[in-house]
Amino acid sequence: RRRERHGQPVQPGAVDSVHGSGSAMSGLVEKIKDIEKEISRTQINKATMSHLCSLRAKLARYRTELLQPPKGGSSAGEGFDVEKVGDARVALIGFPSVGKSTILSTFTSTKSETASYEFTTLTCIPGVIHHKDCRIQLLDLPGIIEGASEGKGRGRQVIGVARSADLVLIVVDAGSGKADRQKELLEFELERVGIRLNQTPPNVYFKRKAGGGVSISATCRLEKINEAAVQQILHEYKIHNAEVLFREDCTVDQFIDIVEGNRKYVRCLYIYHKIDMSSMEEVRRVSALPDSMALSCRSRLNLDLFLDKVWDYLGIVRVYTKPRGKKPDFGDPLVLTQGRHGITVESACKQVHRSILLGFDYAMVWGTSVKHTPQRVGLAHALEDEDVIQIVKKKNADKGLNDPNNAKKGPEGMSRNQIKKTKKPLKS
Protein backbone atom coordinates (compact mmCIF):
# COMPACT_ATOMS: atom_id res chain seq x y z
CA ARG A 1 0.00 0.00 0.00
CA ARG A 2 2.86 2.37 0.78
CA ARG A 3 4.42 1.72 -2.65
CA GLU A 4 1.08 2.23 -4.42
CA ARG A 5 0.59 5.50 -2.56
CA HIS A 6 3.98 6.83 -3.79
CA GLY A 7 3.49 5.54 -7.33
CA GLN A 8 6.11 2.76 -7.11
CA PRO A 9 5.52 -0.58 -8.84
CA VAL A 10 4.68 -3.49 -6.58
CA GLN A 11 6.21 -6.87 -7.39
CA PRO A 12 3.48 -9.49 -7.17
CA GLY A 13 5.82 -12.22 -5.90
CA ALA A 14 7.31 -10.13 -3.07
CA VAL A 15 4.28 -10.32 -0.78
CA ASP A 16 3.63 -13.97 -1.64
CA SER A 17 7.21 -14.97 -0.77
CA VAL A 18 7.02 -13.30 2.64
CA HIS A 19 3.66 -14.92 3.44
CA GLY A 20 4.91 -18.24 2.04
CA SER A 21 8.02 -18.29 4.24
CA GLY A 22 5.99 -17.21 7.29
CA SER A 23 3.38 -19.91 6.74
CA ALA A 24 6.12 -22.53 6.29
CA MET A 25 7.75 -21.49 9.58
CA SER A 26 4.42 -21.56 11.44
CA GLY A 27 3.68 -24.98 9.92
CA LEU A 28 6.98 -26.36 11.25
CA VAL A 29 6.29 -24.92 14.70
CA GLU A 30 2.85 -26.57 14.75
CA LYS A 31 4.35 -29.90 13.69
CA ILE A 32 6.97 -29.66 16.45
CA LYS A 33 4.30 -28.91 19.07
CA ASP A 34 2.16 -31.83 17.89
CA ILE A 35 5.08 -34.27 18.09
CA GLU A 36 6.05 -33.00 21.56
CA LYS A 37 2.47 -33.55 22.76
CA GLU A 38 2.40 -37.07 21.33
CA ILE A 39 5.74 -37.92 22.97
CA SER A 40 4.46 -36.68 26.34
CA ARG A 41 1.27 -38.80 25.99
CA THR A 42 3.06 -41.99 24.94
CA GLN A 43 4.04 -44.44 27.66
CA ILE A 44 7.65 -45.68 27.64
CA ASN A 45 7.92 -49.47 27.34
CA LYS A 46 9.30 -52.06 24.96
CA ALA A 47 6.22 -51.99 22.74
CA THR A 48 6.34 -48.22 22.16
CA MET A 49 10.15 -47.86 21.89
CA SER A 50 10.16 -48.03 18.08
CA HIS A 51 7.37 -45.45 17.82
CA LEU A 52 9.14 -43.10 20.25
CA CYS A 53 12.41 -43.36 18.30
CA SER A 54 10.58 -42.42 15.12
CA LEU A 55 8.93 -39.43 16.83
CA ARG A 56 12.22 -38.18 18.31
CA ALA A 57 13.98 -38.45 14.94
CA LYS A 58 11.18 -36.45 13.28
CA LEU A 59 11.36 -33.86 16.06
CA ALA A 60 15.13 -33.41 15.61
CA ARG A 61 14.73 -33.14 11.82
CA TYR A 62 12.00 -30.49 12.08
CA ARG A 63 14.03 -28.45 14.56
CA THR A 64 17.00 -28.49 12.19
CA GLU A 65 14.78 -27.29 9.34
CA LEU A 66 13.41 -24.54 11.58
CA LEU A 67 16.88 -23.07 12.12
CA GLN A 68 17.73 -23.02 8.41
CA PRO A 69 16.91 -19.84 6.41
CA PRO A 70 13.85 -20.03 4.14
CA LYS A 71 14.49 -21.19 0.58
CA GLY A 72 14.14 -18.74 -2.27
CA GLY A 73 14.65 -15.63 -0.16
CA SER A 74 16.86 -13.92 2.37
CA SER A 75 16.86 -15.03 5.98
CA ALA A 76 14.72 -13.05 8.38
CA GLY A 77 16.73 -10.31 10.05
CA GLU A 78 20.44 -9.66 9.95
CA GLY A 79 23.03 -11.64 11.83
CA PHE A 80 25.75 -10.31 14.13
CA ASP A 81 28.91 -9.81 12.08
CA VAL A 82 31.58 -10.01 14.80
CA GLU A 83 35.19 -10.73 13.91
CA LYS A 84 37.03 -13.30 16.00
CA VAL A 85 39.69 -11.52 18.03
CA GLY A 86 42.06 -12.98 20.59
CA ASP A 87 42.81 -16.51 21.67
CA ALA A 88 39.30 -17.59 22.75
CA ARG A 89 35.68 -16.43 22.50
CA VAL A 90 33.22 -16.26 25.41
CA ALA A 91 29.50 -15.46 24.94
CA LEU A 92 27.18 -13.99 27.59
CA ILE A 93 23.65 -15.38 27.28
CA GLY A 94 20.69 -14.55 29.48
CA PHE A 95 17.31 -12.93 29.77
CA PRO A 96 16.99 -9.12 29.60
CA SER A 97 18.17 -7.02 32.58
CA VAL A 98 20.27 -9.70 34.32
CA GLY A 99 23.53 -7.69 34.18
CA LYS A 100 25.32 -8.89 31.04
CA SER A 101 26.34 -5.37 29.98
CA THR A 102 27.58 -4.66 33.52
CA ILE A 103 29.84 -7.73 33.36
CA LEU A 104 31.24 -6.59 30.00
CA SER A 105 31.93 -3.06 31.27
CA THR A 106 33.56 -4.38 34.46
CA PHE A 107 36.04 -6.82 32.93
CA THR A 108 36.83 -5.05 29.62
CA SER A 109 37.58 -1.51 28.49
CA THR A 110 34.39 -1.51 26.37
CA LYS A 111 31.55 0.46 27.89
CA SER A 112 28.15 -1.05 27.13
CA GLU A 113 24.97 0.89 27.83
CA THR A 114 23.28 -0.13 31.06
CA ALA A 115 19.82 0.91 32.28
CA SER A 116 17.02 -0.31 34.52
CA TYR A 117 14.71 -1.16 31.59
CA GLU A 118 14.78 -4.29 29.45
CA PHE A 119 16.40 -4.72 26.00
CA THR A 120 19.03 -2.02 26.55
CA THR A 121 21.46 -3.95 24.31
CA LEU A 122 20.08 -4.46 20.80
CA THR A 123 23.18 -5.81 19.02
CA CYS A 124 26.32 -7.80 19.81
CA ILE A 125 28.96 -5.71 21.63
CA PRO A 126 32.46 -7.26 21.81
CA GLY A 127 35.15 -6.62 24.40
CA VAL A 128 38.57 -8.10 25.20
CA ILE A 129 39.77 -9.44 28.58
CA HIS A 130 43.55 -9.32 29.09
CA HIS A 131 44.48 -12.11 31.50
CA LYS A 132 47.79 -13.99 31.92
CA ASP A 133 49.33 -12.71 28.65
CA CYS A 134 46.24 -13.83 26.70
CA ARG A 135 43.35 -12.03 25.04
CA ILE A 136 39.86 -13.44 25.59
CA GLN A 137 37.01 -12.00 23.54
CA LEU A 138 33.84 -11.40 25.59
CA LEU A 139 30.56 -10.91 23.69
CA ASP A 140 27.58 -9.09 25.19
CA LEU A 141 24.56 -10.50 23.34
CA PRO A 142 21.00 -9.12 23.42
CA GLY A 143 18.64 -10.71 25.91
CA ILE A 144 16.65 -13.63 24.56
CA ILE A 145 13.06 -14.45 25.40
CA GLU A 146 11.16 -17.70 25.82
CA GLY A 147 10.66 -19.27 22.39
CA ALA A 148 13.99 -18.03 20.98
CA SER A 149 14.67 -21.43 19.41
CA GLU A 150 11.56 -20.93 17.26
CA GLY A 151 12.84 -17.59 15.96
CA LYS A 152 11.13 -15.22 18.41
CA GLY A 153 12.93 -11.94 19.07
CA ARG A 154 16.55 -12.12 17.89
CA GLY A 155 17.00 -15.59 19.31
CA ARG A 156 18.24 -17.12 16.07
CA GLN A 157 21.10 -14.61 15.74
CA VAL A 158 22.04 -14.95 19.42
CA ILE A 159 22.11 -18.74 19.15
CA GLY A 160 24.22 -18.51 15.98
CA VAL A 161 26.90 -16.58 17.88
CA ALA A 162 26.70 -19.04 20.79
CA ARG A 163 27.54 -21.92 18.44
CA SER A 164 30.81 -20.18 17.47
CA ALA A 165 31.89 -19.55 21.10
CA ASP A 166 34.46 -21.59 23.01
CA LEU A 167 32.64 -21.00 26.31
CA VAL A 168 29.05 -20.02 27.12
CA LEU A 169 28.30 -17.99 30.24
CA ILE A 170 24.62 -18.29 31.22
CA VAL A 171 23.81 -15.25 33.36
CA VAL A 172 20.79 -15.37 35.69
CA ASP A 173 19.45 -12.80 38.16
CA ALA A 174 20.04 -14.17 41.66
CA GLY A 175 18.24 -11.27 43.31
CA SER A 176 14.92 -11.77 41.52
CA GLY A 177 14.12 -15.16 43.07
CA LYS A 178 13.67 -16.69 39.59
CA ALA A 179 17.27 -17.74 38.97
CA ASP A 180 16.61 -21.50 38.81
CA ARG A 181 13.62 -20.99 36.48
CA GLN A 182 15.71 -18.78 34.17
CA LYS A 183 18.45 -21.41 34.15
CA GLU A 184 16.01 -24.17 33.15
CA LEU A 185 14.47 -22.08 30.35
CA LEU A 186 17.87 -21.11 28.88
CA GLU A 187 19.08 -24.72 29.00
CA PHE A 188 15.89 -25.82 27.26
CA GLU A 189 16.21 -23.21 24.48
CA LEU A 190 19.86 -24.06 23.80
CA GLU A 191 19.14 -27.80 23.91
CA ARG A 192 16.44 -27.45 21.24
CA VAL A 193 18.84 -25.80 18.76
CA GLY A 194 21.55 -28.44 19.06
CA ILE A 195 23.89 -26.88 21.66
CA ARG A 196 24.96 -29.44 24.25
CA LEU A 197 26.20 -27.84 27.46
CA ASN A 198 28.94 -29.55 29.50
CA GLN A 199 28.53 -32.80 27.57
CA THR A 200 30.92 -34.92 25.54
CA PRO A 201 29.94 -36.73 22.32
CA PRO A 202 29.49 -40.49 22.82
CA ASN A 203 32.15 -42.82 21.46
CA VAL A 204 30.08 -44.16 18.57
CA TYR A 205 31.38 -44.62 15.02
CA PHE A 206 28.85 -43.80 12.30
CA LYS A 207 29.53 -43.69 8.54
CA ARG A 208 27.22 -43.73 5.55
CA LYS A 209 28.01 -46.17 2.74
CA ALA A 210 27.04 -46.53 -0.90
CA GLY A 211 25.72 -50.06 -0.48
CA GLY A 212 25.74 -53.16 1.68
CA GLY A 213 22.86 -52.35 4.01
CA VAL A 214 23.08 -51.37 7.67
CA SER A 215 25.66 -53.13 9.84
CA ILE A 216 25.40 -52.60 13.62
CA SER A 217 28.01 -53.87 16.07
CA ALA A 218 29.02 -53.05 19.64
CA THR A 219 32.04 -53.64 21.85
CA CYS A 220 30.02 -53.11 25.05
CA ARG A 221 26.64 -54.02 26.47
CA LEU A 222 23.84 -51.73 25.23
CA GLU A 223 21.18 -50.97 27.85
CA LYS A 224 19.80 -47.56 26.79
CA ILE A 225 19.35 -48.39 23.09
CA ASN A 226 18.84 -51.55 21.03
CA GLU A 227 19.32 -52.61 17.43
CA ALA A 228 15.65 -52.15 16.50
CA ALA A 229 15.73 -48.52 17.71
CA VAL A 230 18.85 -47.84 15.63
CA GLN A 231 17.19 -49.34 12.55
CA GLN A 232 14.06 -47.24 13.09
CA ILE A 233 16.04 -43.99 13.47
CA LEU A 234 18.08 -44.65 10.33
CA HIS A 235 14.89 -45.51 8.45
CA GLU A 236 13.34 -42.21 9.53
CA TYR A 237 16.35 -40.37 8.08
CA LYS A 238 16.13 -42.51 4.90
CA ILE A 239 19.56 -44.03 5.52
CA HIS A 240 19.58 -47.61 4.21
CA ASN A 241 23.36 -48.19 3.96
CA ALA A 242 25.55 -47.36 6.92
CA GLU A 243 28.03 -48.75 9.42
CA VAL A 244 27.46 -48.22 13.16
CA LEU A 245 29.92 -49.24 15.89
CA PHE A 246 29.08 -48.63 19.57
CA ARG A 247 32.18 -48.34 21.74
CA GLU A 248 30.06 -47.14 24.68
CA ASP A 249 26.40 -47.12 25.62
CA CYS A 250 24.35 -44.08 24.56
CA THR A 251 20.74 -42.93 24.63
CA VAL A 252 18.37 -42.54 21.69
CA ASP A 253 18.76 -38.75 21.69
CA GLN A 254 22.55 -39.01 21.66
CA PHE A 255 22.45 -41.35 18.66
CA ILE A 256 20.12 -38.92 16.85
CA ASP A 257 22.71 -36.18 17.50
CA ILE A 258 25.36 -38.36 15.88
CA VAL A 259 23.19 -38.95 12.80
CA GLU A 260 22.40 -35.22 12.53
CA GLY A 261 26.10 -34.36 12.76
CA ASN A 262 25.55 -30.64 13.46
CA ARG A 263 25.53 -30.61 17.24
CA LYS A 264 27.82 -28.24 19.13
CA TYR A 265 29.40 -29.47 22.37
CA VAL A 266 30.55 -26.49 24.44
CA ARG A 267 31.55 -25.84 28.03
CA CYS A 268 29.15 -23.74 30.11
CA LEU A 269 29.49 -21.77 33.35
CA TYR A 270 26.40 -20.51 35.20
CA ILE A 271 26.78 -16.99 36.62
CA TYR A 272 24.41 -16.04 39.45
CA HIS A 273 24.70 -12.27 39.12
CA LYS A 274 23.51 -9.64 41.64
CA ILE A 275 24.20 -12.09 44.45
CA ASP A 276 24.55 -9.16 46.90
CA MET A 277 20.74 -8.87 46.85
CA SER A 278 20.33 -12.44 48.21
CA SER A 279 20.76 -14.02 51.63
CA MET A 280 23.86 -15.85 52.85
CA GLU A 281 22.00 -19.18 52.64
CA GLU A 282 21.38 -18.55 48.93
CA VAL A 283 25.06 -17.67 48.40
CA ARG A 284 26.15 -20.94 50.04
CA ARG A 285 23.62 -22.92 47.99
CA VAL A 286 24.76 -21.36 44.70
CA SER A 287 28.44 -21.86 45.51
CA ALA A 288 27.85 -25.58 46.10
CA LEU A 289 26.15 -26.13 42.72
CA PRO A 290 28.23 -27.73 39.94
CA ASP A 291 29.50 -25.46 37.15
CA SER A 292 28.14 -22.40 38.97
CA MET A 293 29.47 -19.34 40.77
CA ALA A 294 28.12 -16.23 42.51
CA LEU A 295 29.08 -12.79 41.22
CA SER A 296 28.31 -9.16 42.00
CA CYS A 297 29.90 -6.44 39.89
CA ARG A 298 28.36 -3.62 41.94
CA SER A 299 29.84 -4.92 45.21
CA ARG A 300 32.96 -6.21 43.38
CA LEU A 301 32.42 -9.71 44.78
CA ASN A 302 34.28 -12.72 43.26
CA LEU A 303 35.82 -10.75 40.37
CA ASP A 304 39.13 -12.63 40.56
CA LEU A 305 37.31 -15.95 40.89
CA PHE A 306 35.36 -15.14 37.71
CA LEU A 307 38.58 -14.69 35.69
CA ASP A 308 40.10 -17.89 37.11
CA LYS A 309 36.93 -19.89 36.37
CA VAL A 310 36.78 -18.63 32.78
CA TRP A 311 40.47 -19.50 32.34
CA ASP A 312 39.98 -23.04 33.69
CA TYR A 313 36.85 -23.76 31.63
CA LEU A 314 38.50 -22.57 28.39
CA GLY A 315 41.42 -24.95 28.94
CA ILE A 316 44.01 -22.46 27.67
CA VAL A 317 47.62 -23.68 27.51
CA ARG A 318 50.54 -21.25 27.07
CA VAL A 319 53.64 -22.69 25.42
CA TYR A 320 56.95 -20.83 25.18
CA THR A 321 59.36 -21.51 22.32
CA LYS A 322 63.11 -22.00 22.73
CA PRO A 323 65.60 -21.75 19.85
CA ARG A 324 68.57 -24.10 19.97
CA GLY A 325 71.42 -22.68 22.05
CA LYS A 326 69.38 -19.68 23.26
CA LYS A 327 67.13 -18.80 26.18
CA PRO A 328 63.33 -19.29 25.92
CA ASP A 329 61.17 -16.43 24.71
CA PHE A 330 58.83 -15.71 27.65
CA GLY A 331 57.43 -12.54 26.09
CA ASP A 332 55.09 -13.90 23.39
CA PRO A 333 53.72 -17.42 24.11
CA LEU A 334 51.88 -19.76 21.79
CA VAL A 335 48.30 -20.01 23.06
CA LEU A 336 46.60 -23.39 22.54
CA THR A 337 43.04 -24.32 23.49
CA GLN A 338 41.41 -27.74 23.75
CA GLY A 339 38.29 -26.69 21.88
CA ARG A 340 39.85 -25.07 18.81
CA HIS A 341 42.95 -26.94 17.62
CA GLY A 342 44.11 -29.10 20.52
CA ILE A 343 47.05 -28.86 22.93
CA THR A 344 49.48 -31.33 21.34
CA VAL A 345 52.94 -30.70 19.89
CA GLU A 346 51.42 -31.01 16.42
CA SER A 347 49.00 -28.16 17.20
CA ALA A 348 51.89 -25.97 18.37
CA CYS A 349 53.81 -26.67 15.14
CA LYS A 350 50.77 -25.80 13.02
CA GLN A 351 50.30 -22.53 14.88
CA VAL A 352 53.88 -21.48 14.06
CA HIS A 353 53.78 -22.72 10.44
CA ARG A 354 52.37 -25.87 8.89
CA SER A 355 55.56 -26.50 6.86
CA ILE A 356 57.39 -27.33 10.13
CA LEU A 357 55.60 -30.70 10.18
CA LEU A 358 57.26 -31.73 6.89
CA GLY A 359 60.75 -31.73 8.41
CA PHE A 360 59.78 -32.49 12.02
CA ASP A 361 62.05 -35.01 13.77
CA TYR A 362 61.29 -34.62 17.49
CA ALA A 363 60.72 -31.97 20.16
CA MET A 364 62.39 -31.27 23.50
CA VAL A 365 59.97 -30.20 26.26
CA TRP A 366 60.62 -28.61 29.64
CA GLY A 367 57.69 -28.40 32.07
CA THR A 368 55.05 -30.29 34.02
CA SER A 369 53.83 -32.41 31.10
CA VAL A 370 57.00 -34.58 31.05
CA LYS A 371 58.49 -36.92 33.62
CA HIS A 372 62.00 -35.46 33.42
CA THR A 373 63.27 -32.21 31.91
CA PRO A 374 64.13 -32.00 29.13
CA GLN A 375 62.36 -34.94 27.55
CA ARG A 376 62.23 -35.97 23.91
CA VAL A 377 58.62 -36.27 22.67
CA GLY A 378 56.70 -36.75 19.44
CA LEU A 379 53.78 -35.00 17.74
CA ALA A 380 51.07 -36.66 19.85
CA HIS A 381 52.44 -35.43 23.20
CA ALA A 382 49.92 -33.29 25.15
CA LEU A 383 51.37 -30.05 26.48
CA GLU A 384 50.49 -28.27 29.72
CA ASP A 385 50.42 -24.64 30.76
CA GLU A 386 53.78 -22.78 30.72
CA ASP A 387 55.70 -25.59 29.02
CA VAL A 388 58.84 -24.75 27.02
CA ILE A 389 59.25 -26.47 23.66
CA GLN A 390 62.19 -26.77 21.26
CA ILE A 391 61.47 -28.23 17.82
CA VAL A 392 64.25 -30.24 16.14
CA LYS A 393 64.06 -30.77 12.39
CA LYS A 394 65.53 -33.59 10.35
CA LYS A 395 68.92 -33.21 8.74
CA ASN A 396 68.77 -31.93 5.15
CA ALA A 397 65.07 -31.18 5.73
CA ASP A 398 65.33 -27.69 4.25
CA LYS A 399 66.23 -28.94 0.78
CA GLY A 400 63.15 -28.85 -1.42
CA LEU A 401 60.75 -28.24 1.48
CA ASN A 402 60.56 -24.45 1.38
CA ASP A 403 57.45 -24.59 -0.78
CA PRO A 404 56.08 -28.14 -1.06
CA ASN A 405 53.35 -27.12 -3.51
CA ASN A 406 55.92 -25.67 -5.93
CA ALA A 407 58.52 -28.44 -5.69
CA LYS A 408 59.73 -30.21 -8.84
CA LYS A 409 58.83 -33.88 -9.28
CA GLY A 410 61.64 -35.48 -11.25
CA PRO A 411 65.44 -35.59 -11.64
CA GLU A 412 67.31 -32.52 -10.40
CA GLY A 413 69.18 -31.95 -13.69
CA MET A 414 66.01 -31.61 -15.78
CA SER A 415 63.80 -28.53 -16.15
CA ARG A 416 60.05 -28.52 -15.68
CA ASN A 417 59.38 -28.61 -19.43
CA GLN A 418 61.73 -31.56 -19.88
CA ILE A 419 60.00 -33.41 -17.05
CA LYS A 420 56.60 -32.78 -18.70
CA LYS A 421 57.83 -33.99 -22.14
CA THR A 422 59.35 -37.21 -20.88
CA LYS A 423 57.22 -40.22 -21.74
CA LYS A 424 55.81 -42.22 -18.91
CA PRO A 425 56.99 -45.85 -18.77
CA LEU A 426 54.61 -48.38 -20.27
CA LYS A 427 52.69 -50.59 -17.90
CA SER A 428 53.53 -54.18 -18.79
Coordinates of N, CA, C and O in Angstrom, one line a residue, residues 84-91 128-132 134-139 162 164-169 198 264-269 291 305-318 335-343 385:
K84 N 36.4 -12.6 14.9 CA 37.0 -13.3 16.0 C 38.4 -12.6 16.3 O 39.2 -12.5 15.5
V85 N 38.5 -12.2 17.6 CA 39.7 -11.5 18.0 C 40.2 -12.2 19.3 O 39.4 -12.6 20.2
G86 N 41.5 -12.4 19.4 CA 42.1 -13.0 20.6 C 42.2 -14.5 20.5 O 42.1 -15.1 19.4
D87 N 42.5 -15.1 21.6 CA 42.8 -16.5 21.7 C 41.6 -17.4 22.0 O 41.7 -18.6 21.8
A88 N 40.5 -16.8 22.5 CA 39.3 -17.6 22.8 C 38.1 -16.6 22.7 O 38.3 -15.4 22.8
R89 N 36.9 -17.2 22.6 CA 35.7 -16.4 22.5 C 34.7 -16.9 23.6 O 34.4 -18.1 23.7
V90 N 34.2 -16.0 24.3 CA 33.2 -16.3 25.4 C 32.0 -15.5 25.1 O 32.0 -14.3 24.9
A91 N 30.8 -16.1 25.2 CA 29.5 -15.5 24.9 C 28.7 -15.4 26.2 O 28.6 -16.4 27.0
V128 N 37.4 -7.2 25.1 CA 38.6 -8.1 25.2 C 39.0 -8.1 26.6 O 39.3 -7.0 27.2
I129 N 39.2 -9.3 27.2 CA 39.8 -9.4 28.6 C 41.2 -9.8 28.4 O 41.6 -10.8 27.7
H130 N 42.1 -9.0 29.1 CA 43.5 -9.3 29.1 C 43.9 -10.0 30.4 O 43.8 -9.4 31.5
H131 N 44.2 -11.3 30.3 CA 44.5 -12.1 31.5 C 45.6 -13.1 31.2 O 45.5 -13.9 30.2
K132 N 46.7 -13.1 32.0 CA 47.8 -14.0 31.9 C 48.4 -14.0 30.5 O 48.5 -15.1 29.9
C134 N 47.1 -13.3 27.7 CA 46.2 -13.8 26.7 C 45.1 -12.8 26.5 O 44.8 -12.1 27.4
R135 N 44.5 -12.9 25.3 CA 43.4 -12.0 25.0 C 42.1 -12.9 24.8 O 42.1 -13.8 24.0
I136 N 41.1 -12.7 25.6 CA 39.9 -13.4 25.6 C 38.8 -12.5 25.2 O 38.5 -11.5 25.8
Q137 N 38.1 -12.8 24.1 CA 37.0 -12.0 23.5 C 35.7 -12.3 24.3 O 35.3 -13.5 24.3
L138 N 35.1 -11.3 24.8 CA 33.8 -11.4 25.6 C 32.7 -10.7 24.8 O 32.9 -9.5 24.4
L139 N 31.7 -11.4 24.5 CA 30.6 -10.9 23.7 C 29.3 -10.7 24.6 O 28.8 -11.6 25.2
A162 N 26.4 -18.1 19.7 CA 26.7 -19.0 20.8 C 27.3 -20.3 20.2 O 28.2 -20.9 20.9
S164 N 29.4 -20.5 17.8 CA 30.8 -20.2 17.5 C 31.7 -19.9 18.7 O 32.9 -19.6 18.5
A165 N 31.1 -19.9 19.9 CA 31.9 -19.6 21.1 C 32.6 -20.8 21.7 O 32.1 -21.9 21.5
D166 N 33.7 -20.5 22.3 CA 34.5 -21.6 23.0 C 33.9 -21.8 24.4 O 34.2 -22.9 25.0
L167 N 33.2 -20.9 25.0 CA 32.6 -21.0 26.3 C 31.4 -20.2 26.4 O 31.3 -19.0 25.9
V168 N 30.3 -20.7 27.0 CA 29.1 -20.0 27.1 C 28.9 -19.7 28.6 O 29.0 -20.6 29.5
L169 N 28.6 -18.4 28.9 CA 28.3 -18.0 30.2 C 26.8 -17.7 30.3 O 26.3 -16.7 29.7
N198 N 28.2 -28.7 28.6 CA 28.9 -29.6 29.5 C 28.7 -31.0 29.2 O 28.6 -31.9 30.2
K264 N 26.7 -29.0 18.6 CA 27.8 -28.2 19.1 C 28.0 -28.6 20.6 O 27.1 -28.3 21.4
Y265 N 29.1 -29.1 21.0 CA 29.4 -29.5 22.4 C 30.3 -28.4 22.9 O 31.4 -28.2 22.4
V266 N 29.8 -27.7 23.9 CA 30.6 -26.5 24.4 C 30.5 -26.5 26.0 O 29.5 -27.0 26.6
R267 N 31.5 -26.0 26.6 CA 31.6 -25.8 28.0 C 30.7 -24.7 28.4 O 30.5 -23.7 27.7
C268 N 30.1 -24.8 29.6 CA 29.1 -23.7 30.1 C 29.4 -23.5 31.6 O 29.7 -24.4 32.4
L269 N 29.4 -22.2 32.0 CA 29.5 -21.8 33.3 C 28.3 -20.9 33.7 O 28.0 -20.0 33.0
D291 N 29.4 -26.4 38.3 CA 29.5 -25.5 37.1 C 28.8 -24.1 37.4 O 28.2 -23.5 36.5
L305 N 37.8 -14.6 41.1 CA 37.3 -16.0 40.9 C 36.7 -16.1 39.5 O 36.8 -17.2 38.9
F306 N 36.0 -15.1 39.0 CA 35.4 -15.1 37.7 C 36.4 -15.3 36.6 O 36.3 -16.2 35.7
L307 N 37.5 -14.6 36.7 CA 38.6 -14.7 35.7 C 39.2 -16.1 35.8 O 39.5 -16.7 34.7
D308 N 39.5 -16.6 37.0 CA 40.1 -17.9 37.1 C 39.2 -19.0 36.6 O 39.7 -20.0 36.0
K309 N 37.9 -18.9 36.9 CA 36.9 -19.9 36.4 C 36.9 -19.9 34.8 O 36.9 -21.0 34.2
V310 N 36.8 -18.7 34.2 CA 36.8 -18.6 32.8 C 38.0 -19.2 32.2 O 38.0 -20.0 31.2
W311 N 39.2 -19.0 32.8 CA 40.5 -19.5 32.3 C 40.5 -21.0 32.4 O 40.9 -21.7 31.5
D312 N 40.0 -21.6 33.5 CA 40.0 -23.0 33.7 C 39.0 -23.7 32.7 O 39.3 -24.8 32.1
Y313 N 37.8 -23.1 32.5 CA 36.9 -23.8 31.6 C 37.3 -23.7 30.2 O 36.9 -24.5 29.4
L314 N 38.0 -22.7 29.8 CA 38.5 -22.6 28.4 C 39.6 -23.6 28.1 O 39.8 -24.0 27.0
G315 N 40.3 -24.0 29.1 CA 41.4 -25.0 28.9 C 42.6 -24.4 28.1 O 43.1 -25.0 27.3
I316 N 42.9 -23.1 28.4 CA 44.0 -22.5 27.7 C 45.4 -23.0 28.2 O 45.6 -23.1 29.4
V317 N 46.3 -23.2 27.2 CA 47.6 -23.7 27.5 C 48.6 -22.7 26.8 O 48.5 -22.5 25.6
R318 N 49.5 -22.1 27.6 CA 50.5 -21.2 27.1 C 51.8 -22.0 26.9 O 52.3 -22.7 27.9
V335 N 49.5 -19.7 22.3 CA 48.3 -20.0 23.1 C 47.5 -21.1 22.4 O 47.1 -21.0 21.2
L336 N 47.3 -22.2 23.1 CA 46.6 -23.4 22.5 C 45.4 -23.6 23.4 O 45.4 -23.4 24.6
T337 N 44.3 -24.0 22.8 CA 43.0 -24.3 23.5 C 42.6 -25.7 23.1 O 42.8 -26.1 21.9
Q338 N 41.9 -26.4 24.0 CA 41.4 -27.7 23.8 C 40.3 -27.7 22.7 O 40.1 -28.7 21.9
G339 N 39.4 -26.7 22.8 CA 38.3 -26.7 21.9 C 38.6 -26.4 20.4 O 37.9 -26.8 19.5
R340 N 39.6 -25.5 20.2 CA 39.9 -25.1 18.8 C 40.7 -26.0 18.0 O 40.3 -26.7 17.1
H341 N 42.0 -26.1 18.4 CA 43.0 -26.9 17.6 C 43.6 -28.0 18.4 O 44.4 -28.8 17.8
G342 N 43.5 -28.1 19.7 CA 44.1 -29.1 20.5 C 45.3 -28.5 21.2 O 45.8 -27.4 21.0
I343 N 45.9 -29.3 22.1 CA 47.0 -28.9 22.9 C 48.3 -29.8 22.7 O 49.1 -29.9 23.6
D385 N 50.2 -26.1 30.7 CA 50.4 -24.6 30.8 C 51.9 -24.3 31.2 O 52.4 -24.9 32.1

